[in-house]
mmCIF file of C-alpha atoms in Angstrom:
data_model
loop_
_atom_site.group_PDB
_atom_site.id
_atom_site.type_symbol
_atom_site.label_atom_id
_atom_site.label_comp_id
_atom_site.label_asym_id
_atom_site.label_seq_id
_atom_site.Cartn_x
_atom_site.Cartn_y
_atom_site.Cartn_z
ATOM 1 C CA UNK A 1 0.000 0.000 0.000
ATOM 2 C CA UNK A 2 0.963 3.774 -0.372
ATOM 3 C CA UNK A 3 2.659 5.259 2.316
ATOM 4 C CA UNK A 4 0.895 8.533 3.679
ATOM 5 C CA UNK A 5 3.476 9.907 6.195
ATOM 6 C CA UNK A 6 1.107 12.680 7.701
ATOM 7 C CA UNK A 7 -2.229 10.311 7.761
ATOM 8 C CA UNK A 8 -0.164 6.955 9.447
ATOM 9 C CA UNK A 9 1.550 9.446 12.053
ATOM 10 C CA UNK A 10 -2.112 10.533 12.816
ATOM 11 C CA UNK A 11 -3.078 7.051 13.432
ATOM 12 C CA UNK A 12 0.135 6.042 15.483
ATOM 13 C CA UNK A 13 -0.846 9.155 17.416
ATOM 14 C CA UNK A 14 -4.318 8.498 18.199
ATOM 15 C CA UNK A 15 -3.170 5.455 19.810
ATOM 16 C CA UNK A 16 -1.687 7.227 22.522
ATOM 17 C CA UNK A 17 -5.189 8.196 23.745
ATOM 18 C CA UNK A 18 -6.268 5.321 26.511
ATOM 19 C CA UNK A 19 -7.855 2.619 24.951
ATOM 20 C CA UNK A 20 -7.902 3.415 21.684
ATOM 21 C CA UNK A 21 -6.635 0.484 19.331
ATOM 22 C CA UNK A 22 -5.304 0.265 15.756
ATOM 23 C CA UNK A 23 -8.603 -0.171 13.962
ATOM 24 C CA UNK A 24 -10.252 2.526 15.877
ATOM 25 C CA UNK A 25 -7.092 4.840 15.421
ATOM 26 C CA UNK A 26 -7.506 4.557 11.765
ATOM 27 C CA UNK A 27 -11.072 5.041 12.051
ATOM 28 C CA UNK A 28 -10.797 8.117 14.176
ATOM 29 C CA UNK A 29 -8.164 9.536 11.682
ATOM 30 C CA UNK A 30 -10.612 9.065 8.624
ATOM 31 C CA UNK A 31 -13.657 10.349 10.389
ATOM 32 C CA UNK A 32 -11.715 14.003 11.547
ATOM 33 C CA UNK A 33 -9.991 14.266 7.969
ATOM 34 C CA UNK A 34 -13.730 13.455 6.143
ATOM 35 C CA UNK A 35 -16.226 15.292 8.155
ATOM 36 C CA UNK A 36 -14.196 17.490 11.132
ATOM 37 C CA UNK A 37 -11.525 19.014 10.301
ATOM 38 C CA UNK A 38 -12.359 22.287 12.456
ATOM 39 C CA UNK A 39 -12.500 19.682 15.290
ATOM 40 C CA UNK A 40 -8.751 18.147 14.819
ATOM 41 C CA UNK A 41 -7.466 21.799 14.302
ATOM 42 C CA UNK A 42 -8.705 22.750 17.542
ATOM 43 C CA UNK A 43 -7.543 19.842 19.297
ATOM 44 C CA UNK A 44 -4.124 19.752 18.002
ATOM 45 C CA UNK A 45 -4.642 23.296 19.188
ATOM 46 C CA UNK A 46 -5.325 22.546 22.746
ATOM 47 C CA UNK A 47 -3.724 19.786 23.329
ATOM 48 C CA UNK A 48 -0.103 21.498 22.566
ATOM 49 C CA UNK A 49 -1.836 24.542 24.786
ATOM 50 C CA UNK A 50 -2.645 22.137 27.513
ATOM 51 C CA UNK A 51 1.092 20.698 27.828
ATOM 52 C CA UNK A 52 2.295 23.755 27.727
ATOM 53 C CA UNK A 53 0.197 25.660 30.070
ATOM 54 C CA UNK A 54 -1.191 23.351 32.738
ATOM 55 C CA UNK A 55 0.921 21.984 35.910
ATOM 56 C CA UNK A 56 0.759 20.929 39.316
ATOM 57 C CA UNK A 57 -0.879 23.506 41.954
ATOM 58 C CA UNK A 58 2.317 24.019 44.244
ATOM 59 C CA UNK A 59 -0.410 23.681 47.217
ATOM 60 C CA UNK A 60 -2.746 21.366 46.330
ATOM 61 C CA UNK A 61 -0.982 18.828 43.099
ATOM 62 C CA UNK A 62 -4.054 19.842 41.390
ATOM 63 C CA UNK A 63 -4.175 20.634 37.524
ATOM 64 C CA UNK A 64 -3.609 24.840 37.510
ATOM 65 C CA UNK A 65 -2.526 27.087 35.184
ATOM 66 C CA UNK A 66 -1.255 28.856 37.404
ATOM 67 C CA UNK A 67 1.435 28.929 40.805
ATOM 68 C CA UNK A 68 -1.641 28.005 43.077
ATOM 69 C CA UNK A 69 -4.930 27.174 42.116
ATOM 70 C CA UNK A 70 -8.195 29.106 42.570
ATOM 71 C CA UNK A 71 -9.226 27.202 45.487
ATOM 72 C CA UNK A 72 -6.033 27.393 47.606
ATOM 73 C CA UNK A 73 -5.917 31.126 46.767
ATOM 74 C CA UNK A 74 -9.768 31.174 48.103
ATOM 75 C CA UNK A 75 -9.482 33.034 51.970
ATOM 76 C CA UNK A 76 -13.042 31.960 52.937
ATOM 77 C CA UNK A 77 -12.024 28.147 53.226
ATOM 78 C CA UNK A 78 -11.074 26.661 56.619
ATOM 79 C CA UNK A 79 -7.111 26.094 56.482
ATOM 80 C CA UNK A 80 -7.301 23.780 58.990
ATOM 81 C CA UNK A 81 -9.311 21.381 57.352
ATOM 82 C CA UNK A 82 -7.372 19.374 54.354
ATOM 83 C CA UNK A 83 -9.388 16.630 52.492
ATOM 84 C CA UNK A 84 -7.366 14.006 50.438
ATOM 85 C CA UNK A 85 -8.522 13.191 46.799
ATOM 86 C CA UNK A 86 -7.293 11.000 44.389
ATOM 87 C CA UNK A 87 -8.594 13.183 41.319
ATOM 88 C CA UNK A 88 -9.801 16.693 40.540
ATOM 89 C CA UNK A 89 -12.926 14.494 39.333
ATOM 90 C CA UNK A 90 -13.165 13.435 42.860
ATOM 91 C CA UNK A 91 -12.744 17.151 44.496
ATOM 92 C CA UNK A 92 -15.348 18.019 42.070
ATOM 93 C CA UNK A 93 -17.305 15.154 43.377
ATOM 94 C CA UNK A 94 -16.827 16.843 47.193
ATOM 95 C CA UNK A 95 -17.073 20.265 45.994
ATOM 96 C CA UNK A 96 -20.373 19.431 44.502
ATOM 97 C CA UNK A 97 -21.605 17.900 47.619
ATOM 98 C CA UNK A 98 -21.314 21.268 49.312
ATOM 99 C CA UNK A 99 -20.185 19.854 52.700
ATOM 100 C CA UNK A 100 -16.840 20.252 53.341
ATOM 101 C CA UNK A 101 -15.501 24.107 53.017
ATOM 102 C CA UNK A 102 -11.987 23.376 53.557
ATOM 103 C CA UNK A 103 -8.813 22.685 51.369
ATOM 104 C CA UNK A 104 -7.566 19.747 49.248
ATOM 105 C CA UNK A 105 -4.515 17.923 47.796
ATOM 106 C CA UNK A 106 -4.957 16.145 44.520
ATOM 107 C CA UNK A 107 -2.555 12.761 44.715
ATOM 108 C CA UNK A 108 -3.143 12.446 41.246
ATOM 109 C CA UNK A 109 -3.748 8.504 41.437
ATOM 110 C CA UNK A 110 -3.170 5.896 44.001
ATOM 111 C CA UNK A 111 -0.445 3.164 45.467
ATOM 112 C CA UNK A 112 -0.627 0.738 43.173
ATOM 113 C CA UNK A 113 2.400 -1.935 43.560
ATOM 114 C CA UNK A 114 1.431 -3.913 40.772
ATOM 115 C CA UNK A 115 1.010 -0.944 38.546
ATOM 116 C CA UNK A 116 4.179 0.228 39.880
ATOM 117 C CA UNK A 117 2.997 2.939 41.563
ATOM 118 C CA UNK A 118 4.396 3.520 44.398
ATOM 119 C CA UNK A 119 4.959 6.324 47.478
ATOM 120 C CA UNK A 120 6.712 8.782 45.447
ATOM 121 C CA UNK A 121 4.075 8.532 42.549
ATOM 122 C CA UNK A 122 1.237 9.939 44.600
ATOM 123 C CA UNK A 123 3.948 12.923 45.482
ATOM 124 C CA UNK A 124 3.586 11.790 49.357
ATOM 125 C CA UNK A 125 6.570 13.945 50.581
ATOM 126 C CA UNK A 126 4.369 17.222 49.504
ATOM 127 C CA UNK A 127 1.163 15.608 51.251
ATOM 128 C CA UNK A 128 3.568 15.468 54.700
ATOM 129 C CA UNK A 129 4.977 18.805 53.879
ATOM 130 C CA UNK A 130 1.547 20.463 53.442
ATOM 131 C CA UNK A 131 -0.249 19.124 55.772
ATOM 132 C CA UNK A 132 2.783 19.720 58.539
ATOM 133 C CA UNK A 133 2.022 23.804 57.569
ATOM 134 C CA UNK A 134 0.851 24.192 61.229
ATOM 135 C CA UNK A 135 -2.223 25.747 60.499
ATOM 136 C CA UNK A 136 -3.588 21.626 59.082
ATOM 137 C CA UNK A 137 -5.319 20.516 61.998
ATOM 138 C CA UNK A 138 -6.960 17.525 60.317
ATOM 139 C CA UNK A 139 -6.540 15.150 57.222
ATOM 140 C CA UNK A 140 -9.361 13.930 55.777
ATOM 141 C CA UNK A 141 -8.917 11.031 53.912
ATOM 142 C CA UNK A 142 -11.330 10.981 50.723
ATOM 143 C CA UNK A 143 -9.569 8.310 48.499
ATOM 144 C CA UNK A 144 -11.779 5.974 46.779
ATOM 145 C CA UNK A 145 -12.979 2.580 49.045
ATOM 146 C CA UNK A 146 -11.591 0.511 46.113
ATOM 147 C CA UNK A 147 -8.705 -2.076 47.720
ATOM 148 C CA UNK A 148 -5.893 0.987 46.247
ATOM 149 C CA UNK A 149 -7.917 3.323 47.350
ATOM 150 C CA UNK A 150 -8.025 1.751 51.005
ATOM 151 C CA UNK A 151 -4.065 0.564 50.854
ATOM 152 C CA UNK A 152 -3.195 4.136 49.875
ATOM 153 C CA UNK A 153 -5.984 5.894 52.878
ATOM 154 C CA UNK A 154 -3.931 3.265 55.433
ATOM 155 C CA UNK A 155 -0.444 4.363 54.145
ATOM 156 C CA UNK A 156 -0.872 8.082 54.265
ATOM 157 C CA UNK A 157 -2.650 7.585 58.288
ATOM 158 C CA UNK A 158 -0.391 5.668 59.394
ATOM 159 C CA UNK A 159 3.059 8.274 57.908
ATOM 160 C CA UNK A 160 1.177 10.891 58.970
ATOM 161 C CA UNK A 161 -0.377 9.964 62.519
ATOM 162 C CA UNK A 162 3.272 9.090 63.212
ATOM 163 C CA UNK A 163 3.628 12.752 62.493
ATOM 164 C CA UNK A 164 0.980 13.953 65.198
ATOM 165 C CA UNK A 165 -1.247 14.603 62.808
ATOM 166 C CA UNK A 166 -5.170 14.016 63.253
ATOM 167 C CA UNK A 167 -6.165 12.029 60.305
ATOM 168 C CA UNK A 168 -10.308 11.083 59.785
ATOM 169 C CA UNK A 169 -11.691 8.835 56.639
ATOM 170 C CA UNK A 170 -14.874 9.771 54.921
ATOM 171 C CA UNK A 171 -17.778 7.360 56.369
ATOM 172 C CA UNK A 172 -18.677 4.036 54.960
ATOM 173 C CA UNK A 173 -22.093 2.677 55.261
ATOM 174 C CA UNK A 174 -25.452 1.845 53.433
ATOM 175 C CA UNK A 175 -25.715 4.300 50.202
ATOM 176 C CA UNK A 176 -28.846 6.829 50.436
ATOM 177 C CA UNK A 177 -31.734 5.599 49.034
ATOM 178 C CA UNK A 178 -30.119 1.961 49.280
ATOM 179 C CA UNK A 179 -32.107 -1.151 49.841
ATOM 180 C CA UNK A 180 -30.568 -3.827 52.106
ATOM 181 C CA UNK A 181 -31.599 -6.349 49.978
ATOM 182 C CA UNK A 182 -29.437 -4.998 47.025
ATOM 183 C CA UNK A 183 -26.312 -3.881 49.129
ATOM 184 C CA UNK A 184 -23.665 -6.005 49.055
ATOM 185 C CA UNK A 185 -22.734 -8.218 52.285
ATOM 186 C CA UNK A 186 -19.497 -6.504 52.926
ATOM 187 C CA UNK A 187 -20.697 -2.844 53.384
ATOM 188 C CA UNK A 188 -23.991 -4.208 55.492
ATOM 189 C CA UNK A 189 -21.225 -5.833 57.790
ATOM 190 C CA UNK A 190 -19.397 -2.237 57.700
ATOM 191 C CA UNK A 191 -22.518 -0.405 58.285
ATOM 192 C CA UNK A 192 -23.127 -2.473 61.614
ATOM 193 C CA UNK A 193 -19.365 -2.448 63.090
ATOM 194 C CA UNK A 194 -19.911 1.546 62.507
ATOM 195 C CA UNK A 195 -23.283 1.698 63.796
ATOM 196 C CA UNK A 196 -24.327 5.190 65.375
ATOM 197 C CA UNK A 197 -26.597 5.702 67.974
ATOM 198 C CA UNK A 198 -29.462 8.165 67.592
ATOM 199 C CA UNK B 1 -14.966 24.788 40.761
ATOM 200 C CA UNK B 2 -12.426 26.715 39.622
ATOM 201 C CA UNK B 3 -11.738 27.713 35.792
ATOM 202 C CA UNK B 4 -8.809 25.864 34.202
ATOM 203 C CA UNK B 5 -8.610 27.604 30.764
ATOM 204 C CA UNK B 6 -6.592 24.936 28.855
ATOM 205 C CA UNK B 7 -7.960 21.830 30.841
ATOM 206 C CA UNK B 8 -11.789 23.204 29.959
ATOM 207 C CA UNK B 9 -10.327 23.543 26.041
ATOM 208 C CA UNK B 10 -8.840 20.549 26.395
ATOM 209 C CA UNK B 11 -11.447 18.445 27.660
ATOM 210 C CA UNK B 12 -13.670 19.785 25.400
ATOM 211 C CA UNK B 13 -12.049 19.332 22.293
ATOM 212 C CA UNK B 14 -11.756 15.909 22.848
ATOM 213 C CA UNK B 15 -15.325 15.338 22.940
ATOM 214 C CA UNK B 16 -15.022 16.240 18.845
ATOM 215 C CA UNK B 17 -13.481 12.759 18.906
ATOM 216 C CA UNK B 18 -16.465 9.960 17.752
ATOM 217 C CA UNK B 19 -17.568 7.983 20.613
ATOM 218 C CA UNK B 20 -16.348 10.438 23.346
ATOM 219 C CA UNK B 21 -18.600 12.075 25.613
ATOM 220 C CA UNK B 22 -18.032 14.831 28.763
ATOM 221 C CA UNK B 23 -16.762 11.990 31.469
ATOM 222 C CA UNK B 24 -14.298 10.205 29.146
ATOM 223 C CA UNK B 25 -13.306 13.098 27.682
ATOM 224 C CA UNK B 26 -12.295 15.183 31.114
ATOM 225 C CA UNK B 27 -10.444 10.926 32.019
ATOM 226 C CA UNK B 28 -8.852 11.500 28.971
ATOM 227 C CA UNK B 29 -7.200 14.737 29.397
ATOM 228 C CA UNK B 30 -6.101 14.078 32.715
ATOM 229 C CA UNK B 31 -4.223 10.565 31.637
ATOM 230 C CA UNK B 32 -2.639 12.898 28.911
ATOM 231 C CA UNK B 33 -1.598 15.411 31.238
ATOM 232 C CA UNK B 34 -0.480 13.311 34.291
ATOM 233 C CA UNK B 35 0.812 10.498 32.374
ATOM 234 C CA UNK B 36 1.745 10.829 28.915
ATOM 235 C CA UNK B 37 2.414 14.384 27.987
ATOM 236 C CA UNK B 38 4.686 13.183 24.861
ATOM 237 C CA UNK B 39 1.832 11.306 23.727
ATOM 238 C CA UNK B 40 -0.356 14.567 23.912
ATOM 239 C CA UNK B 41 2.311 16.440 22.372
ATOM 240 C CA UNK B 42 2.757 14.049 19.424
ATOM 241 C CA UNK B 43 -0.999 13.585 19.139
ATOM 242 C CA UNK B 44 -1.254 17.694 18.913
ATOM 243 C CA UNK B 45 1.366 18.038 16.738
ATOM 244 C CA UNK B 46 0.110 15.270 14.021
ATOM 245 C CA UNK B 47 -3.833 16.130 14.162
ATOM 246 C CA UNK B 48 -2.346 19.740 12.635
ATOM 247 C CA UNK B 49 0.354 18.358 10.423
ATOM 248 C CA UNK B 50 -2.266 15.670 9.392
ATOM 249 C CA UNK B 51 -4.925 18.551 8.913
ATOM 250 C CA UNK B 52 -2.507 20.930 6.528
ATOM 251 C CA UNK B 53 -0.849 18.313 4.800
ATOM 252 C CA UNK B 54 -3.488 15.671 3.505
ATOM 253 C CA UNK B 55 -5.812 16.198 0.984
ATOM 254 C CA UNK B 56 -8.076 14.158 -1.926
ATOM 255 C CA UNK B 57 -5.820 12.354 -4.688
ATOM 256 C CA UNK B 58 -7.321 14.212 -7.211
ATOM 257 C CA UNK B 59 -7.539 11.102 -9.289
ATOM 258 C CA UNK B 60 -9.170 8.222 -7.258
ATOM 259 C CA UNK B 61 -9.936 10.660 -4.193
ATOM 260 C CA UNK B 62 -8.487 8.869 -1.128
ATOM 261 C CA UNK B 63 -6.211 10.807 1.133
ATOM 262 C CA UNK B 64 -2.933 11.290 0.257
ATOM 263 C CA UNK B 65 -0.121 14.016 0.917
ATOM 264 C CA UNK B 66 0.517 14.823 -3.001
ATOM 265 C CA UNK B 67 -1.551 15.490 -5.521
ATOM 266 C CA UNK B 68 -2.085 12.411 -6.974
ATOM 267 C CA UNK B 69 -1.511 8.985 -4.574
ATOM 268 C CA UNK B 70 0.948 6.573 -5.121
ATOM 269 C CA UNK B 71 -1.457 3.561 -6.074
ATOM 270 C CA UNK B 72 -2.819 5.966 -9.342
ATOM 271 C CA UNK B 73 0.577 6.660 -10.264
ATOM 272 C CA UNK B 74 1.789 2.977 -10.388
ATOM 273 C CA UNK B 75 2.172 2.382 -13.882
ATOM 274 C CA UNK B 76 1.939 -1.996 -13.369
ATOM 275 C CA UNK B 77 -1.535 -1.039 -12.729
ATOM 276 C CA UNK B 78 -4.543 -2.245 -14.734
ATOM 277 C CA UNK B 79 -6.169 0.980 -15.932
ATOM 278 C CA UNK B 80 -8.933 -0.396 -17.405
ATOM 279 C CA UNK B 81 -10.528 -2.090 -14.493
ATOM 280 C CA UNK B 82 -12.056 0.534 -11.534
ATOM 281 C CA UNK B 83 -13.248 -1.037 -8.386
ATOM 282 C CA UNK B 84 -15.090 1.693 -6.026
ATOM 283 C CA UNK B 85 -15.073 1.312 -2.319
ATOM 284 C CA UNK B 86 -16.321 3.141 0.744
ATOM 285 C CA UNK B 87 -13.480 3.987 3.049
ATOM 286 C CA UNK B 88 -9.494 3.810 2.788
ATOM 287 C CA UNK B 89 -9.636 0.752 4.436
ATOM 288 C CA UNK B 90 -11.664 -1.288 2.270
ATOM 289 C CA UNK B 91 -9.374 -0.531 -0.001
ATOM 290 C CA UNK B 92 -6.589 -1.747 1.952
ATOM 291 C CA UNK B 93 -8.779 -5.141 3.130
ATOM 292 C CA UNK B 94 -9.003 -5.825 -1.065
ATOM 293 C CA UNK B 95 -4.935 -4.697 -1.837
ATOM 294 C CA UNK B 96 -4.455 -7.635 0.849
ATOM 295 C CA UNK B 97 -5.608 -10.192 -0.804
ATOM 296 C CA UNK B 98 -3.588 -9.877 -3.784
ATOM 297 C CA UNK B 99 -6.523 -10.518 -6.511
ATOM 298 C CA UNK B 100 -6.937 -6.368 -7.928
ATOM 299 C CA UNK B 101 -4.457 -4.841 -10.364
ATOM 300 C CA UNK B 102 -6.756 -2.128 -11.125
ATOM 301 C CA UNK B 103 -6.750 1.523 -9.502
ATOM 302 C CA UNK B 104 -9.288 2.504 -7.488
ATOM 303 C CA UNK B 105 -12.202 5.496 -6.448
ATOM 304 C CA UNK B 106 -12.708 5.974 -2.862
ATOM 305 C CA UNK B 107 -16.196 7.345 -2.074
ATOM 306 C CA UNK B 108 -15.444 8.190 1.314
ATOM 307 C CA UNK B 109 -18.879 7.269 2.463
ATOM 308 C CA UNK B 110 -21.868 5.745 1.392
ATOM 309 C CA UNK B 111 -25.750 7.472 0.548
ATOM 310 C CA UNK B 112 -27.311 7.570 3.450
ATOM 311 C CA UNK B 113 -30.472 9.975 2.718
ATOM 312 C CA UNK B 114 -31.545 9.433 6.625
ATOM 313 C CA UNK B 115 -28.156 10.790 7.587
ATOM 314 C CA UNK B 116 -28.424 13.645 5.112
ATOM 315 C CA UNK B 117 -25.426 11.967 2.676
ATOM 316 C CA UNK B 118 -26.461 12.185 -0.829
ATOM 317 C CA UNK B 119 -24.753 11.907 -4.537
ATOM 318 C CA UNK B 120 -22.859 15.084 -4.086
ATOM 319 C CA UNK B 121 -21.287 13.662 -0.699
ATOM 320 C CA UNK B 122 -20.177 10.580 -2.491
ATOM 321 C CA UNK B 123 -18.440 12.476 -4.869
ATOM 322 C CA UNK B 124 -20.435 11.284 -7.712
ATOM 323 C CA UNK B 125 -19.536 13.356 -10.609
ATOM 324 C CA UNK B 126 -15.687 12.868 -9.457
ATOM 325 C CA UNK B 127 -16.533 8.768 -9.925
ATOM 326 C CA UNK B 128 -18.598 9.677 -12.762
ATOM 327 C CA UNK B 129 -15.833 11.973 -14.669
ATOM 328 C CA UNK B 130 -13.109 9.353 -13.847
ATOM 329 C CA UNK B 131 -15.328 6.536 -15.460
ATOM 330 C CA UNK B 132 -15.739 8.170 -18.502
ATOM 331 C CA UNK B 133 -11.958 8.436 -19.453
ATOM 332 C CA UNK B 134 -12.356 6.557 -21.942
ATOM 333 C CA UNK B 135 -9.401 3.892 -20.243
ATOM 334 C CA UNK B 136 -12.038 2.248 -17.990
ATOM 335 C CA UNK B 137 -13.309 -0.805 -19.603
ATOM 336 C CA UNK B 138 -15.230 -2.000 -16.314
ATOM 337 C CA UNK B 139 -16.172 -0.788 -12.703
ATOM 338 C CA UNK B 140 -16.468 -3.159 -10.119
ATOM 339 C CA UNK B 141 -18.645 -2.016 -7.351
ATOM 340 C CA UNK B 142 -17.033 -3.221 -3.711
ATOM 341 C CA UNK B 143 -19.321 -1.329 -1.464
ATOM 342 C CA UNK B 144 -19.956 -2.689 1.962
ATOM 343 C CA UNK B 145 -23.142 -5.727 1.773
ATOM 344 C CA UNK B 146 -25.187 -3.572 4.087
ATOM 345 C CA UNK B 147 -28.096 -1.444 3.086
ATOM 346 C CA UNK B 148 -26.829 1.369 2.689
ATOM 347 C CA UNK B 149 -23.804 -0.316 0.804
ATOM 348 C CA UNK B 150 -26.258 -1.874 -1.467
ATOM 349 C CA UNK B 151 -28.071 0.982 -2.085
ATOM 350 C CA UNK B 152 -25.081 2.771 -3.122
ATOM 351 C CA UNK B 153 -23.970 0.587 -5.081
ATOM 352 C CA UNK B 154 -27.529 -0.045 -7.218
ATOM 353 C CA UNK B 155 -27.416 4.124 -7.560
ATOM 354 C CA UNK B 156 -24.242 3.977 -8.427
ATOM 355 C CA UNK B 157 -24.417 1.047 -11.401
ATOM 356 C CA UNK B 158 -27.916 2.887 -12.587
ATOM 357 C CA UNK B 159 -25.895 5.912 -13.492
ATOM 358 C CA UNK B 160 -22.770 4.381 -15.012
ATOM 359 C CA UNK B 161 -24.719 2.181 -16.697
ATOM 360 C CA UNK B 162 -26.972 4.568 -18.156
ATOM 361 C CA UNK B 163 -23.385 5.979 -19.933
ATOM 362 C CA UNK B 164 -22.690 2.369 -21.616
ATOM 363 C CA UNK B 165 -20.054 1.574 -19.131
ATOM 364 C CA UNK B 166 -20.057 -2.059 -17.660
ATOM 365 C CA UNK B 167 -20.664 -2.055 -14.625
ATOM 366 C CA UNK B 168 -20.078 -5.430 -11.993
ATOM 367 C CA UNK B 169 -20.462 -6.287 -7.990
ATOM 368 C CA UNK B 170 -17.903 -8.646 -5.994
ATOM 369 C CA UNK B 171 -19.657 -11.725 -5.864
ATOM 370 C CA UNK B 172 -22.341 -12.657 -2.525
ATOM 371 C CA UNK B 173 -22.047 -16.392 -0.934
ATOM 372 C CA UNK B 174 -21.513 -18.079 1.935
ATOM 373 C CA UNK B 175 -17.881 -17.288 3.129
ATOM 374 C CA UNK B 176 -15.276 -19.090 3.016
ATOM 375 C CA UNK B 177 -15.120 -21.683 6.047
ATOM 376 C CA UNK B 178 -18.792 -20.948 6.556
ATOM 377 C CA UNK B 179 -21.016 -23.404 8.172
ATOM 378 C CA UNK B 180 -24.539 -23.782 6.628
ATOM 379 C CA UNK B 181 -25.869 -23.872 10.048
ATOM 380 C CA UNK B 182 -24.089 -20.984 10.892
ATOM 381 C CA UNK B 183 -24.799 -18.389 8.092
ATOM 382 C CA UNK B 184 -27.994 -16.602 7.615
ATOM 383 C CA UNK B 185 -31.159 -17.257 5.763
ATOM 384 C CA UNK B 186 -30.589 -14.522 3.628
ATOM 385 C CA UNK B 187 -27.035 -15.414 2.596
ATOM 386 C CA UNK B 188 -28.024 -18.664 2.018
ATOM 387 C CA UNK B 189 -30.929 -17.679 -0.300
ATOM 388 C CA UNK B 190 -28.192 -15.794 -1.978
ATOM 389 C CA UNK B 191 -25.878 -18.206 -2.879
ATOM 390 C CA UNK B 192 -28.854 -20.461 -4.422
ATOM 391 C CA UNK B 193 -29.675 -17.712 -6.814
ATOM 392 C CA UNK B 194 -26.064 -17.117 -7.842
ATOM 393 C CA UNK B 195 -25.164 -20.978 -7.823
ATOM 394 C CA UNK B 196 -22.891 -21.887 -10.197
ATOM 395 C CA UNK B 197 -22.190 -24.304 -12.245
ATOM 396 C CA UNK B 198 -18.787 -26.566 -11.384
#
C-alpha cells in the first residue's frame, strides 16, 4: 500500500489516547480528515496549549494554570481542614456535595504496587509537607474505598499519625436511598461495626 | 470549581473525537496530562500536520499528501478495471488479498439519505468523470453488503450504466469456512440464486 506519512503518524498518534486500538485509530483519523476538520485543528490546538500551560498547583498537586490554584488562593475556606482526593474528578465530586468548606490535595492517582505505583508517585513527601504547615489541623482522607484506594488511605494515616497529625476517613455505610436487599454483604457488615446511635 | 482555561479547552475538544462524551473526555485529558504528555504532544502536533498536509488524490480521491496517490501513479496497474469502495480501508482489506491490479475510487462514504449523505457527498460526478476516461473498460462495485452499501452501489451502477459503461459487484455467498448452520437465511438464499455451475 501507499505510504501517507502525515495520515499513518495521525493514526500512530491516536493510539496514545487510553484505549484506543489500531482499527479505531484509523477510524478516528478518517472520520476528523472526512467530516471534522475544524475539530482536529482545535484539538491539536489545545492539546499542545494544555502541555504547555497546565501543571501541578504548588499547594494542592491539582491541575492549575497557574502557581496556586483558585481554590487554595480562596481566603473563605477553613485552612485547617485538608481533604485528600485522588482526582480533581473526585474534588469536584466533594465540591459538589457542598459539605466540606476546607482545602484539598490532589494525589493524582493511588499506590498501586502492581502498577508500579508507588509512594513517590502519589507525590507523598508534599502531602507530609503540606499538611505539617501548622495551620492543618486535620486530614481527611477521601480516596476511593476501592482495595488501592483503602491501601493508599492506610499508608498516608499511618506516615502521617506518626507525624501527630489528626487524620479522619470519609464514612462508609449503606448508600442513600439503598435497599438492604441490594447492598452487598461486605458494606452491610461495615454499616453495623460503625453503627451510630441516635 | 475553579476555571482551568486549557484543561476546559482541552477536555472539550476531545469530545469532537467519535464515541467520546463529557466523562471520558475530562479521564482522557487528565491521563494525557499526568501520564503521557509526549503522547499529547505528538498527538497535537500530528492532528495539525495531518490537517494541513493531507488532501483528496485528485484522481481516485483517497487521502494522500501529493496530488495524486501513489497507487494511481503505479504504472503496473490495470487501468482499465475501476473497483469503487467506501473507506481507505476497504481498499486496503481488497490490496491484501492480492486478486486487484486495477486503480481505485474511494467514495469516502456511502448514501445515506436518513443521515443527510447524498450523490454530491459521495463524490459522484468525481466517480462519474473518472469513469468516462475513456481507459475504464469496467467498474467493479465493492461497497460494503449492508443497506446502505447496497443501495449505493444499485445508484451507483444505474448511473454508469446509463453511460454504456459495464458495470459489476464482488460476488455474494456463503464465506469461506462458513457453516450452513451458521450463516444466515438470507445469505443462504443468496448463494442459491447465484449458484454456479462446477
Amino acid at each position: 500500500m501507499k505510504k501517507l506519512g502525515s495520515l499513518e503518524a495521525l493514526a500512530e498518534a491516536l493510539r496514545r489516547l487510553p484505549g484506543v486500538g489500531p482499527k479505531s485509530a484509523q477510524r478516528i483519523a478518517y472520520h476528523l480528515l472526512q467530516h471534522d476538520r475544524e475539530g482536529a485543528s482545535l484539538l491539536g490546538r489545545a492539546l499542545l496549549q494544555a502541555v504547555e500551560q497546565i501543571q501541578h498547583c504548588a499547594s494542592c498537586n491539582t491541575f492549575t494554570e497557574s502557581q496556586v490554584c483558585e481554590t487554595c488562593l480562596d481566603a473563605e475556606r477553613d485552612s485547617s481542614l485538608l481533604c485528600v482526593v485522588e482526582t480533581p474528578s473526585d474534588q469536584l465530586m466533594i465540591e459538589q456535595t457542598l459539605t466540606y468548606k476546607g482545602l484539598y490535595f490532589v494525589l493524582m492517582g493511588r499506590l498501586s504496587p502492581l502498577d508500579g505505583v508507588g509512594p513517590k508517585d502519589i507525590h507523598l513527601e508534599k502531602l507530609i509537607a503540606r499538611a505539617s504547615d501548622g495551620i492543618v489541623k486535620e486530614v481527611v482522607l477521601a480516596t476511593n474505598f476501592t482495595n488501592e484506594g483503602e491501601a493508599t488511605a492506610y499508608y498516608i494515616s499511618e506516615t502521617l499519625k506518626a507525624r501527630g497529625l489528626k487524620v479522619s476517613r470519609l464514612a462508609r455505610g449503606v448508600p442513600v436511598g439503598g435497599e438492604l436487599e441490594y447492598v452487598d454483604a461486605g458494606t452491610i457488615a461495615r454499616a453495623m461495626l460503625d453503627r451510630r446511635s441516635t
